[in-house]
PDB file of C-alpha atoms and ligand atoms in Angstrom:
ATOM      1  CA  MET A   1     -39.385   1.449  66.738  1.00  0.00           C
ATOM      2  CA  ASN A   2     -38.538  -2.207  66.391  1.00  0.00           C
ATOM      3  CA  THR A   3     -35.900  -3.913  64.313  1.00  0.00           C
ATOM      4  CA  ARG A   4     -36.953  -5.186  60.877  1.00  0.00           C
ATOM      5  CA  VAL A   5     -35.865  -8.328  59.100  1.00  0.00           C
ATOM      6  CA  ILE A   6     -35.653  -8.047  55.319  1.00  0.00           C
ATOM      7  CA  HIS A   7     -34.241 -10.824  53.141  1.00  0.00           C
ATOM      8  CA  ASN A   8     -32.895 -12.409  56.374  1.00  0.00           C
ATOM      9  CA  LYS A   9     -31.005  -9.282  57.313  1.00  0.00           C
ATOM     10  CA  VAL A  10     -31.634  -7.376  60.533  1.00  0.00           C
ATOM     11  CA  PHE A  11     -32.147  -3.638  60.277  1.00  0.00           C
ATOM     12  CA  GLU A  12     -32.176  -1.462  63.372  1.00  0.00           C
ATOM     13  CA  PRO A  13     -34.008   1.861  63.833  1.00  0.00           C
ATOM     14  CA  PHE A  14     -31.862   4.839  62.819  1.00  0.00           C
ATOM     15  CA  ILE A  15     -33.778   8.040  61.960  1.00  0.00           C
ATOM     16  CA  ASP A  16     -37.403   8.255  63.013  1.00  0.00           C
ATOM     17  CA  GLU A  17     -40.344   9.700  61.177  1.00  0.00           C
ATOM     18  CA  GLU A  18     -40.515  12.936  63.176  1.00  0.00           C
ATOM     19  CA  GLU A  19     -36.833  13.714  62.672  1.00  0.00           C
ATOM     20  CA  ILE A  20     -37.193  13.127  58.946  1.00  0.00           C
ATOM     21  CA  LYS A  21     -40.267  15.333  58.793  1.00  0.00           C
ATOM     22  CA  ALA A  22     -38.500  18.202  60.579  1.00  0.00           C
ATOM     23  CA  LYS A  23     -35.441  17.922  58.334  1.00  0.00           C
ATOM     24  CA  VAL A  24     -37.499  17.830  55.135  1.00  0.00           C
ATOM     25  CA  LYS A  25     -39.361  20.949  56.227  1.00  0.00           C
ATOM     26  CA  GLU A  26     -36.097  22.735  57.000  1.00  0.00           C
ATOM     27  CA  LEU A  27     -34.595  21.793  53.611  1.00  0.00           C
ATOM     28  CA  GLY A  28     -37.767  22.908  51.834  1.00  0.00           C
ATOM     29  CA  LYS A  29     -37.733  26.333  53.481  1.00  0.00           C
ATOM     30  CA  GLN A  30     -34.015  26.772  52.767  1.00  0.00           C
ATOM     31  CA  ILE A  31     -34.576  25.980  49.088  1.00  0.00           C
ATOM     32  CA  GLU A  32     -37.594  28.281  48.968  1.00  0.00           C
ATOM     33  CA  ASN A  33     -35.660  31.204  50.463  1.00  0.00           C
ATOM     34  CA  ASP A  34     -32.612  30.738  48.233  1.00  0.00           C
ATOM     35  CA  ASN A  35     -34.409  30.270  44.944  1.00  0.00           C
ATOM     36  CA  ARG A  36     -37.095  32.921  44.615  1.00  0.00           C
ATOM     37  CA  ASP A  37     -37.418  34.491  41.138  1.00  0.00           C
ATOM     38  CA  ARG A  38     -35.715  31.566  39.437  1.00  0.00           C
ATOM     39  CA  ASN A  39     -37.080  29.310  36.727  1.00  0.00           C
ATOM     40  CA  LEU A  40     -36.949  26.159  38.851  1.00  0.00           C
ATOM     41  CA  LEU A  41     -36.997  22.574  37.673  1.00  0.00           C
ATOM     42  CA  PHE A  42     -36.626  19.769  40.213  1.00  0.00           C
ATOM     43  CA  ILE A  43     -35.227  16.513  38.887  1.00  0.00           C
ATOM     44  CA  SER A  44     -36.013  13.581  41.118  1.00  0.00           C
ATOM     45  CA  ILE A  45     -33.752  10.549  40.799  1.00  0.00           C
ATOM     46  CA  LEU A  46     -35.875   7.392  40.851  1.00  0.00           C
ATOM     47  CA  ASN A  47     -36.584   5.035  42.396  1.00  0.00           C
ATOM     48  CA  GLY A  48     -35.376   5.896  45.876  1.00  0.00           C
ATOM     49  CA  SER A  49     -36.201   9.624  45.833  1.00  0.00           C
ATOM     50  CA  TYR A  50     -39.916   9.339  45.212  1.00  0.00           C
ATOM     51  CA  VAL A  51     -40.946   9.620  48.874  1.00  0.00           C
ATOM     52  CA  PHE A  52     -38.505  12.424  49.690  1.00  0.00           C
ATOM     53  CA  THR A  53     -39.456  14.327  46.531  1.00  0.00           C
ATOM     54  CA  ALA A  54     -43.171  14.179  47.317  1.00  0.00           C
ATOM     55  CA  ASP A  55     -42.656  15.481  50.854  1.00  0.00           C
ATOM     56  CA  LEU A  56     -39.963  18.048  50.004  1.00  0.00           C
ATOM     57  CA  LEU A  57     -41.816  19.732  47.157  1.00  0.00           C
ATOM     58  CA  ARG A  58     -44.899  20.213  49.300  1.00  0.00           C
ATOM     59  CA  GLU A  59     -42.751  22.269  51.713  1.00  0.00           C
ATOM     60  CA  ILE A  60     -41.794  24.697  48.928  1.00  0.00           C
ATOM     61  CA  ASP A  61     -44.245  27.482  48.256  1.00  0.00           C
ATOM     62  CA  LEU A  62     -42.973  28.578  44.832  1.00  0.00           C
ATOM     63  CA  ASP A  63     -44.013  27.910  41.224  1.00  0.00           C
ATOM     64  CA  ILE A  64     -41.945  24.866  40.348  1.00  0.00           C
ATOM     65  CA  ASN A  65     -41.720  22.074  37.786  1.00  0.00           C
ATOM     66  CA  VAL A  66     -40.651  18.516  38.452  1.00  0.00           C
ATOM     67  CA  SER A  67     -39.253  15.749  36.229  1.00  0.00           C
ATOM     68  CA  PHE A  68     -38.156  12.214  37.025  1.00  0.00           C
ATOM     69  CA  LEU A  69     -35.034  10.400  35.892  1.00  0.00           C
ATOM     70  CA  LYS A  70     -34.426   6.741  36.509  1.00  0.00           C
ATOM     71  CA  LEU A  71     -31.018   5.238  37.174  1.00  0.00           C
ATOM     72  CA  ALA A  72     -29.655   2.145  38.860  1.00  0.00           C
ATOM     73  CA  SER A  73     -26.212   1.695  40.356  1.00  0.00           C
ATOM     74  CA  TYR A  74     -26.813  -0.742  43.167  1.00  0.00           C
ATOM     75  CA  GLU A  75     -27.450  -4.458  43.341  1.00  0.00           C
ATOM     76  CA  GLY A  76     -27.943  -5.743  46.859  1.00  0.00           C
ATOM     77  CA  LEU A  77     -25.689  -4.252  49.505  1.00  0.00           C
ATOM     78  CA  LYS A  78     -22.692  -3.277  47.385  1.00  0.00           C
ATOM     79  CA  SER A  79     -22.462  -0.727  44.613  1.00  0.00           C
ATOM     80  CA  THR A  80     -21.747  -2.359  41.256  1.00  0.00           C
ATOM     81  CA  GLY A  81     -19.720   0.684  40.321  1.00  0.00           C
ATOM     82  CA  LYS A  82     -21.671   1.003  37.090  1.00  0.00           C
ATOM     83  CA  VAL A  83     -24.069   3.835  36.641  1.00  0.00           C
ATOM     84  CA  LYS A  84     -26.732   3.369  33.986  1.00  0.00           C
ATOM     85  CA  ARG A  85     -29.124   5.949  32.730  1.00  0.00           C
ATOM     86  CA  LEU A  86     -32.370   4.141  32.116  1.00  0.00           C
ATOM     87  CA  ILE A  87     -34.757   6.927  31.295  1.00  0.00           C
ATOM     88  CA  GLY A  88     -33.549   9.970  29.388  1.00  0.00           C
ATOM     89  CA  LEU A  89     -34.486  13.536  29.921  1.00  0.00           C
ATOM     90  CA  SER A  90     -36.529  15.308  27.288  1.00  0.00           C
ATOM     91  CA  ASP A  91     -36.984  18.717  28.914  1.00  0.00           C
ATOM     92  CA  ASP A  92     -35.264  21.752  27.460  1.00  0.00           C
ATOM     93  CA  LEU A  93     -33.051  22.960  30.297  1.00  0.00           C
ATOM     94  CA  SER A  94     -31.712  26.201  28.837  1.00  0.00           C
ATOM     95  CA  GLY A  95     -32.121  29.095  31.255  1.00  0.00           C
ATOM     96  CA  LYS A  96     -33.366  26.853  34.022  1.00  0.00           C
ATOM     97  CA  THR A  97     -32.068  26.341  37.517  1.00  0.00           C
ATOM     98  CA  VAL A  98     -32.136  22.609  38.040  1.00  0.00           C
ATOM     99  CA  ILE A  99     -32.313  21.163  41.536  1.00  0.00           C
ATOM    100  CA  ILE A 100     -31.434  17.475  41.624  1.00  0.00           C
ATOM    101  CA  VAL A 101     -33.332  15.607  44.344  1.00  0.00           C
ATOM    102  CA  GLU A 102     -31.490  12.577  45.729  1.00  0.00           C
ATOM    103  CA  ASP A 103     -32.492  10.257  48.535  1.00  0.00           C
ATOM    104  CA  ILE A 104     -28.901   9.311  49.268  1.00  0.00           C
ATOM    105  CA  VAL A 105     -25.460  10.164  47.936  1.00  0.00           C
ATOM    106  CA  ASP A 106     -22.914   7.420  48.506  1.00  0.00           C
ATOM    107  CA  THR A 107     -19.773   7.448  46.309  1.00  0.00           C
ATOM    108  CA  GLY A 108     -21.217  10.253  44.196  1.00  0.00           C
ATOM    109  CA  LYS A 109     -20.875   8.357  40.900  1.00  0.00           C
ATOM    110  CA  THR A 110     -24.582   8.548  40.185  1.00  0.00           C
ATOM    111  CA  LEU A 111     -24.651  12.234  40.916  1.00  0.00           C
ATOM    112  CA  ASP A 112     -21.627  12.990  38.715  1.00  0.00           C
ATOM    113  CA  GLN A 113     -23.279  11.145  35.846  1.00  0.00           C
ATOM    114  CA  VAL A 114     -26.546  13.021  36.293  1.00  0.00           C
ATOM    115  CA  ILE A 115     -24.798  16.389  36.487  1.00  0.00           C
ATOM    116  CA  GLU A 116     -22.812  15.666  33.326  1.00  0.00           C
ATOM    117  CA  ASP A 117     -26.020  14.794  31.470  1.00  0.00           C
ATOM    118  CA  LEU A 118     -27.825  17.892  32.707  1.00  0.00           C
ATOM    119  CA  ARG A 119     -24.944  20.159  31.716  1.00  0.00           C
ATOM    120  CA  LYS A 120     -25.064  18.694  28.201  1.00  0.00           C
ATOM    121  CA  GLN A 121     -28.762  19.557  28.093  1.00  0.00           C
ATOM    122  CA  GLY A 122     -27.921  23.195  28.800  1.00  0.00           C
ATOM    123  CA  ALA A 123     -28.976  23.720  32.414  1.00  0.00           C
ATOM    124  CA  ALA A 124     -28.050  27.274  33.462  1.00  0.00           C
ATOM    125  CA  GLU A 125     -27.397  26.340  37.056  1.00  0.00           C
ATOM    126  CA  ILE A 126     -27.377  23.013  38.888  1.00  0.00           C
ATOM    127  CA  ARG A 127     -27.963  22.503  42.590  1.00  0.00           C
ATOM    128  CA  VAL A 128     -28.275  19.341  44.597  1.00  0.00           C
ATOM    129  CA  VAL A 129     -30.397  18.382  47.575  1.00  0.00           C
ATOM    130  CA  SER A 130     -29.854  15.016  49.233  1.00  0.00           C
ATOM    131  CA  LEU A 131     -31.643  13.718  52.300  1.00  0.00           C
ATOM    132  CA  LEU A 132     -28.732  11.434  53.249  1.00  0.00           C
ATOM    133  CA  ILE A 133     -25.005  11.753  52.574  1.00  0.00           C
ATOM    134  CA  LYS A 134     -22.194   9.326  53.409  1.00  0.00           C
ATOM    135  CA  PRO A 135     -19.224  11.718  53.677  1.00  0.00           C
ATOM    136  CA  GLU A 136     -16.698   8.909  54.353  1.00  0.00           C
ATOM    137  CA  VAL A 137     -17.175   7.463  50.881  1.00  0.00           C
ATOM    138  CA  TYR A 138     -18.193  10.508  48.856  1.00  0.00           C
ATOM    139  CA  ARG A 139     -15.781  11.117  45.966  1.00  0.00           C
ATOM    140  CA  GLY A 140     -17.997  13.225  43.745  1.00  0.00           C
ATOM    141  CA  SER A 141     -16.904  16.474  42.151  1.00  0.00           C
ATOM    142  CA  HIS A 142     -19.935  18.600  43.051  1.00  0.00           C
ATOM    143  CA  GLU A 143     -20.672  20.166  46.412  1.00  0.00           C
ATOM    144  CA  ILE A 144     -24.010  19.030  47.862  1.00  0.00           C
ATOM    145  CA  ASP A 145     -25.845  22.343  48.225  1.00  0.00           C
ATOM    146  CA  TYR A 146     -28.575  21.156  50.592  1.00  0.00           C
ATOM    147  CA  LYS A 147     -27.644  18.352  52.963  1.00  0.00           C
ATOM    148  CA  GLY A 148     -30.104  16.471  55.129  1.00  0.00           C
ATOM    149  CA  PHE A 149     -28.386  13.954  57.392  1.00  0.00           C
ATOM    150  CA  GLU A 150     -24.706  13.060  57.194  1.00  0.00           C
ATOM    151  CA  ILE A 151     -24.505   9.374  58.081  1.00  0.00           C
ATOM    152  CA  PRO A 152     -21.791   6.720  58.537  1.00  0.00           C
ATOM    153  CA  ASN A 153     -21.054   4.222  55.790  1.00  0.00           C
ATOM    154  CA  ASP A 154     -23.877   1.850  56.791  1.00  0.00           C
ATOM    155  CA  PHE A 155     -26.506   0.441  54.472  1.00  0.00           C
ATOM    156  CA  VAL A 156     -29.869   2.084  55.127  1.00  0.00           C
ATOM    157  CA  ILE A 157     -33.449   1.405  54.087  1.00  0.00           C
ATOM    158  CA  GLY A 158     -36.850   3.026  54.470  1.00  0.00           C
ATOM    159  CA  TYR A 159     -38.413   6.325  53.373  1.00  0.00           C
ATOM    160  CA  GLY A 160     -38.002   5.309  49.724  1.00  0.00           C
ATOM    161  CA  LEU A 161     -34.735   3.374  50.078  1.00  0.00           C
ATOM    162  CA  ASP A 162     -34.736  -0.357  49.463  1.00  0.00           C
ATOM    163  CA  PHE A 163     -32.759  -3.520  50.020  1.00  0.00           C
ATOM    164  CA  ASP A 164     -33.288  -5.663  46.929  1.00  0.00           C
ATOM    165  CA  GLY A 165     -36.703  -4.152  46.322  1.00  0.00           C
ATOM    166  CA  LEU A 166     -38.042  -4.172  49.872  1.00  0.00           C
ATOM    167  CA  GLY A 167     -38.241  -1.521  52.565  1.00  0.00           C
ATOM    168  CA  ARG A 168     -39.230   1.514  50.518  1.00  0.00           C
ATOM    169  CA  ASN A 169     -42.571   1.880  52.310  1.00  0.00           C
ATOM    170  CA  LEU A 170     -41.137   2.112  55.830  1.00  0.00           C
ATOM    171  CA  ARG A 171     -41.886   5.494  57.394  1.00  0.00           C
ATOM    172  CA  SER A 172     -38.551   5.679  59.249  1.00  0.00           C
ATOM    173  CA  ILE A 173     -34.968   4.948  58.219  1.00  0.00           C
ATOM    174  CA  TYR A 174     -33.261   1.748  59.395  1.00  0.00           C
ATOM    175  CA  ARG A 175     -29.674   0.566  59.082  1.00  0.00           C
ATOM    176  CA  THR A 176     -27.624  -2.576  59.055  1.00  0.00           C
ATOM    177  CA  ARG A 177     -23.999  -2.629  60.099  1.00  0.00           C
ATOM    178  CA  ASP A 178     -22.543  -5.732  58.544  1.00  0.00           C
TER     179      ASP A 178
HETATM  180  P1  IMP B   1     -23.541   6.333  44.406  1.00  0.00           P
HETATM  181  O1  IMP B   1     -23.535   6.420  42.913  1.00  0.00           O
HETATM  182  O2  IMP B   1     -22.461   5.434  44.932  1.00  0.00           O
HETATM  183  O3  IMP B   1     -23.506   7.694  45.073  1.00  0.00           O
HETATM  184  O4  IMP B   1     -24.870   5.582  44.830  1.00  0.00           O
HETATM  185  C1  IMP B   1     -26.073   6.249  44.880  1.00  0.00           C
HETATM  186  C2  IMP B   1     -27.242   5.305  44.762  1.00  0.00           C
HETATM  187  O5  IMP B   1     -26.960   4.038  45.371  1.00  0.00           O
HETATM  188  C3  IMP B   1     -28.433   5.857  45.509  1.00  0.00           C
HETATM  189  O6  IMP B   1     -29.215   6.689  44.682  1.00  0.00           O
HETATM  190  C4  IMP B   1     -29.147   4.600  45.963  1.00  0.00           C
HETATM  191  O7  IMP B   1     -29.997   4.139  44.948  1.00  0.00           O
HETATM  192  C5  IMP B   1     -28.034   3.581  46.169  1.00  0.00           C
HETATM  193  N1  IMP B   1     -27.593   3.539  47.571  1.00  0.00           N
HETATM  194  C6  IMP B   1     -26.442   3.996  48.089  1.00  0.00           C
HETATM  195  N2  IMP B   1     -26.349   3.764  49.409  1.00  0.00           N
HETATM  196  C7  IMP B   1     -27.500   3.129  49.736  1.00  0.00           C
HETATM  197  C8  IMP B   1     -28.022   2.645  50.997  1.00  0.00           C
HETATM  198  O8  IMP B   1     -27.419   2.744  52.084  1.00  0.00           O
HETATM  199  N3  IMP B   1     -29.253   2.080  50.933  1.00  0.00           N
HETATM  200  C9  IMP B   1     -29.965   1.939  49.784  1.00  0.00           C
HETATM  201  N4  IMP B   1     -29.514   2.382  48.602  1.00  0.00           N
HETATM  202  C10 IMP B   1     -28.287   2.972  48.583  1.00  0.00           C
END
């Protein structure tokens, strides 16, 4: 894997396609085994989670529903600290086990906001799966039930994650350190 230059910034290879594939499979099987006989609704947080969601759900051999929620909390390399809900949720969540699908959890602000909204909508049980977690900066109030890779506080792109709109289509994950 070679380095990539996006918006004049150099990104170096970090997690390759095969490692991601193996991890996604493992997470899928874990979720499948833990959640049999539940009324399952996956809520994918757009935009970054679209690739992970597509791969993860195809590793789960259960009857499941999926919805998409769109938020934005990042501009460029630094979090703006503001979490905005852009697209609301119309599903009735009463009696459902909701599994939130995140590409990456950073400070946890986005996640806290999503969980609060889902609780208001009456979700019976809420679980979270995130492909990437930055434990050094995580300040959220909810335990991440299914963790993919714990990573340092570097900015990463690829596999759905972007830097100012670019990089989502990369098959592997890359990082920049400055
Ligand atoms: P949080 O609210 O601070 O946890 O930020 C979560 C959101 O910020 C994610 O859903 C991403 O959209 C974005 N984000 C956080 N870290 C990164 C990163 O390293 N690369 C790309 N996007 C990121």
